[in-house]
CSV table of C-alpha atoms in Angstrom, one decimal:
chain,number,residue,atom,x,y,z
A,1,MET,CA,3.4,-52.1,-134.9
A,2,THR,CA,0.3,-54.3,-134.8
A,3,GLN,CA,-0.5,-54.9,-131.2
A,4,LEU,CA,-1.9,-58.4,-130.6
A,5,GLY,CA,-4.5,-59.2,-128.0
A,6,PHE,CA,-7.3,-61.5,-126.8
A,7,TYR,CA,-11.0,-61.4,-127.1
A,8,PHE,CA,-13.2,-63.4,-124.6
A,9,ASP,CA,-16.9,-64.0,-124.9
A,10,GLN,CA,-18.1,-64.5,-121.4
A,11,THR,CA,-21.6,-65.4,-122.6
A,12,LEU,CA,-20.2,-68.6,-124.2
A,13,CYS,CA,-17.8,-69.8,-121.5
A,14,ASN,CA,-19.1,-72.8,-119.5
A,15,GLY,CA,-16.0,-73.1,-117.3
A,16,CYS,CA,-14.8,-76.4,-118.9
A,17,LYS,CA,-11.2,-75.3,-118.6
A,18,ALA,CA,-10.2,-76.8,-122.0
A,19,CYS,CA,-8.2,-73.6,-122.7
A,20,GLN,CA,-6.3,-73.9,-119.4
A,21,ILE,CA,-5.5,-77.6,-120.0
A,22,ALA,CA,-4.5,-77.0,-123.6
A,23,CYS,CA,-2.1,-74.3,-122.5
A,24,LYS,CA,-0.6,-76.4,-119.7
A,25,ASP,CA,-0.2,-79.4,-122.0
A,26,LYS,CA,1.3,-77.4,-124.9
A,27,HIS,CA,3.9,-75.7,-122.7
A,28,ASP,CA,4.4,-78.5,-120.2
A,29,THR,CA,4.3,-76.2,-117.2
A,30,PRO,CA,4.8,-77.8,-113.7
A,31,ILE,CA,2.1,-78.1,-111.0
A,32,GLY,CA,1.2,-74.7,-109.7
A,33,VAL,CA,2.3,-72.8,-112.9
A,34,ASN,CA,-0.8,-72.0,-115.0
A,35,TRP,CA,-0.4,-69.4,-117.7
A,36,ARG,CA,-4.1,-69.4,-118.4
A,37,ARG,CA,-6.7,-69.8,-115.7
A,38,VAL,CA,-10.5,-70.0,-115.6
A,39,VAL,CA,-11.9,-68.0,-112.7
A,40,GLU,CA,-15.4,-68.9,-111.3
A,41,TYR,CA,-17.0,-65.8,-109.8
A,42,SER,CA,-20.3,-66.0,-107.9
A,43,GLY,CA,-22.5,-63.8,-105.7
A,44,GLY,CA,-26.0,-62.6,-105.0
A,45,THR,CA,-28.5,-63.4,-102.3
A,46,TRP,CA,-32.0,-64.8,-101.6
A,47,ASN,CA,-34.4,-62.3,-100.1
A,48,VAL,CA,-37.8,-62.8,-98.3
A,49,ASN,CA,-40.6,-60.6,-99.6
A,50,PRO,CA,-43.2,-59.1,-97.2
A,51,ASP,CA,-45.7,-61.7,-98.5
A,52,GLY,CA,-43.5,-64.5,-97.5
A,53,THR,CA,-42.3,-65.4,-101.0
A,54,PHE,CA,-38.6,-65.3,-102.1
A,55,ASN,CA,-36.7,-63.6,-104.8
A,56,GLN,CA,-33.0,-63.9,-105.7
A,57,ASP,CA,-30.3,-62.3,-107.6
A,58,VAL,CA,-27.8,-65.1,-107.5
A,59,PHE,CA,-25.2,-65.3,-110.3
A,60,THR,CA,-22.2,-67.3,-111.4
A,61,TYR,CA,-20.0,-66.7,-114.4
A,62,TYR,CA,-16.5,-67.7,-115.7
A,63,THR,CA,-13.6,-65.6,-116.9
A,64,SER,CA,-10.7,-67.2,-118.8
A,65,ILE,CA,-7.6,-65.0,-118.3
A,66,SER,CA,-3.9,-65.1,-119.2
A,67,CYS,CA,-1.4,-62.4,-119.9
A,68,ASN,CA,-3.1,-59.4,-121.6
A,69,HIS,CA,0.2,-58.1,-123.1
A,70,CYS,CA,-0.8,-54.7,-121.7
A,71,GLU,CA,-0.1,-51.3,-123.3
A,72,ASN,CA,1.4,-50.3,-120.0
A,73,PRO,CA,2.9,-53.5,-118.6
A,74,ILE,CA,4.0,-53.0,-115.0
A,75,CYS,CA,5.9,-56.2,-115.1
A,76,VAL,CA,8.3,-54.7,-117.7
A,77,GLN,CA,8.6,-51.5,-115.6
A,78,VAL,CA,9.6,-53.3,-112.4
A,79,CYS,CA,12.0,-55.8,-113.9
A,80,PRO,CA,15.5,-55.0,-112.8
A,81,THR,CA,17.3,-56.9,-115.5
A,82,THR,CA,15.2,-56.1,-118.6
A,83,ALA,CA,14.4,-59.8,-118.9
A,84,MET,CA,10.7,-58.8,-119.1
A,85,HIS,CA,10.2,-56.9,-122.3
A,86,LYS,CA,7.7,-56.0,-124.9
A,87,GLU,CA,8.3,-57.0,-128.5
A,88,GLU,CA,7.4,-55.4,-131.8
A,89,ASP,CA,4.1,-57.3,-132.0
A,90,GLY,CA,3.2,-56.0,-128.5
A,91,ILE,CA,3.7,-59.4,-126.9
A,92,VAL,CA,5.3,-59.3,-123.5
A,93,LYS,CA,8.0,-61.9,-123.1
A,94,VAL,CA,10.6,-62.9,-120.5
A,95,ASP,CA,14.2,-63.6,-121.5
A,96,PRO,CA,15.2,-66.6,-119.4
A,97,THR,CA,18.9,-65.8,-119.9
A,98,LYS,CA,18.4,-62.5,-118.1
A,99,CYS,CA,15.8,-63.4,-115.5
A,100,VAL,CA,17.2,-63.8,-112.0
A,101,GLY,CA,13.9,-65.0,-110.5
A,102,CYS,CA,13.4,-62.0,-108.2
A,103,ARG,CA,9.6,-62.2,-108.8
A,104,PHE,CA,9.1,-58.5,-108.8
A,105,CYS,CA,7.0,-58.9,-112.0
A,106,GLU,CA,4.8,-61.5,-110.4
A,107,TRP,CA,4.1,-59.2,-107.4
A,108,ALA,CA,3.4,-56.2,-109.6
A,109,CYS,CA,1.1,-57.7,-112.2
A,110,PRO,CA,-2.6,-57.3,-111.3
A,111,TYR,CA,-3.5,-60.3,-113.5
A,112,SER,CA,-0.9,-62.7,-111.9
A,113,ALA,CA,0.4,-63.4,-115.4
A,114,PRO,CA,4.2,-63.9,-114.8
A,115,GLN,CA,4.7,-67.1,-112.8
A,116,PHE,CA,7.8,-68.5,-111.2
A,117,ASN,CA,9.0,-71.9,-112.4
A,118,ALA,CA,11.0,-73.3,-109.5
A,119,GLU,CA,12.3,-76.2,-111.6
A,120,GLU,CA,13.9,-73.8,-114.1
A,121,GLY,CA,14.7,-71.0,-111.7
A,122,HIS,CA,13.1,-68.1,-113.6
A,123,MET,CA,9.8,-66.5,-114.4
A,124,THR,CA,7.6,-67.8,-117.2
A,125,LYS,CA,4.4,-66.6,-118.9
A,126,CYS,CA,2.1,-66.6,-121.9
A,127,ASP,CA,3.7,-65.4,-125.1
A,128,LEU,CA,0.5,-66.0,-127.1
A,129,CYS,CA,2.1,-69.2,-128.5
A,130,SER,CA,4.8,-67.4,-130.5
A,131,ASP,CA,6.0,-70.7,-132.1
A,132,TYR,CA,2.5,-71.6,-133.2
A,133,ARG,CA,1.9,-68.2,-134.7
A,134,ALA,CA,5.2,-68.3,-136.6
A,135,GLU,CA,3.9,-71.5,-138.2
A,136,GLY,CA,0.5,-69.8,-139.0
A,137,LYS,CA,-1.2,-71.8,-136.3
A,138,THR,CA,-3.7,-70.6,-133.7
A,139,PRO,CA,-2.7,-70.3,-130.0
A,140,ALA,CA,-3.4,-73.5,-128.1
A,141,CYS,CA,-6.0,-71.9,-125.7
A,142,VAL,CA,-8.0,-70.4,-128.6
A,143,ALA,CA,-7.9,-73.6,-130.7
A,144,ALA,CA,-9.0,-75.8,-127.7
A,145,CYS,CA,-12.1,-73.8,-126.7
A,146,PRO,CA,-15.2,-75.9,-127.7
A,147,SER,CA,-17.6,-73.0,-127.5
A,148,ARG,CA,-15.3,-70.6,-129.4
A,149,ALA,CA,-15.3,-68.1,-126.6
A,150,LEU,CA,-11.7,-67.1,-127.3
A,151,GLU,CA,-10.2,-65.2,-130.2
A,152,PHE,CA,-6.8,-63.5,-130.8
A,153,GLY,CA,-5.5,-61.0,-133.3
A,154,SER,CA,-5.0,-57.3,-133.8
A,155,ILE,CA,-6.5,-55.6,-130.8
A,156,ASP,CA,-7.7,-52.7,-133.0
A,157,GLN,CA,-9.6,-55.2,-135.2
A,158,LEU,CA,-11.0,-57.0,-132.1
A,159,ARG,CA,-12.2,-53.8,-130.6
A,160,GLN,CA,-13.8,-52.7,-133.9
A,161,LYS,CA,-15.6,-56.1,-134.0
A,162,HIS,CA,-16.5,-56.6,-130.3
A,163,GLY,CA,-16.2,-53.3,-128.4
A,164,THR,CA,-13.8,-52.1,-125.7
A,165,GLU,CA,-15.1,-53.6,-122.4
A,166,ASN,CA,-12.2,-55.1,-120.3
A,167,GLY,CA,-13.2,-54.3,-116.7
A,168,ILE,CA,-15.3,-57.1,-115.5
A,169,ALA,CA,-15.1,-58.4,-111.9
A,170,PRO,CA,-13.0,-60.1,-110.6
A,171,LEU,CA,-10.5,-58.5,-112.9
A,172,PRO,CA,-8.7,-55.4,-111.7
A,173,ASP,CA,-9.1,-51.8,-112.8
A,174,PRO,CA,-8.1,-51.8,-116.4
A,175,THR,CA,-6.6,-48.3,-116.3
A,176,ILE,CA,-3.7,-49.7,-114.2
A,177,THR,CA,-2.0,-51.5,-117.2
A,178,LYS,CA,-4.4,-50.9,-120.1
A,179,PRO,CA,-4.8,-54.6,-121.1
A,180,ASN,CA,-5.1,-55.6,-124.7
A,181,LEU,CA,-8.2,-57.6,-123.9
A,182,VAL,CA,-11.8,-57.3,-125.0
A,183,ILE,CA,-14.7,-59.0,-123.2
A,184,THR,CA,-18.3,-59.6,-124.2
A,185,PRO,CA,-19.8,-59.6,-120.7
A,186,HIS,CA,-22.1,-62.3,-119.2
A,187,LYS,CA,-25.6,-61.1,-118.6
A,188,ASP,CA,-24.9,-61.0,-114.8
A,189,ALA,CA,-21.4,-59.6,-115.1
A,190,GLN,CA,-20.3,-57.1,-112.5
A,191,PRO,CA,-18.1,-54.2,-113.1
A,192,TRP,CA,-14.5,-54.4,-111.8
A,193,ASP,CA,-15.3,-51.9,-108.9
A,194,ASN,CA,-18.5,-53.6,-107.8
A,195,ARG,CA,-17.2,-56.5,-105.8
A,196,THR,CA,-20.5,-58.1,-104.8
A,197,GLY,CA,-19.3,-61.6,-105.5
A,198,GLU,CA,-16.4,-63.8,-104.6
A,199,ILE,CA,-13.9,-66.1,-106.4
A,200,LEU,CA,-15.0,-69.7,-105.7
A,201,ASN,CA,-11.9,-71.5,-107.0
A,202,VAL,CA,-9.1,-69.6,-105.3
A,203,GLU,CA,-7.0,-72.6,-104.5
A,204,GLU,CA,-7.1,-73.8,-108.1
A,205,ILE,CA,-6.1,-70.5,-109.7
């Protein structure tokens, strides 16, 4: 099985949210249901030196995040109906004919990937644009990024090319689910367990 995953170059992302909008447009998700989200994370302070001058370590960076089709998907483990499942290519999908909308997967996922669609009455989530991939096309979010900060493909190949980093704040501890995600960190990126900053667009995401 070739496990698919995402690569995200944080140094190239300017927070334009083209990936988020492309995903929403392609899948026609309702208000409040966003399979891909761009998180703005900021922190640092200004300090007064003994000589009266100032120095600062203020930072802001963006993280584009969706389902990471994890190696250890907790959403699959907690689903009582087997609606949430992992397919041969490693993509985690939800079967709407089995989903009862209990939202256990939503509560369990540390990335908030499964999202409840009240209009349809069941959970929905990123499937890495399975229909596009079947036609040889690129997932909508990857194709839409103007700075080419997103890639997708075999996670083994992505890791060989870009490394193995996947624990950048404000993302959670990657050992929880072992996400199939690789990140090239921003120069000011903070590790997942060094929460010196805060999410500035909480209501949006």
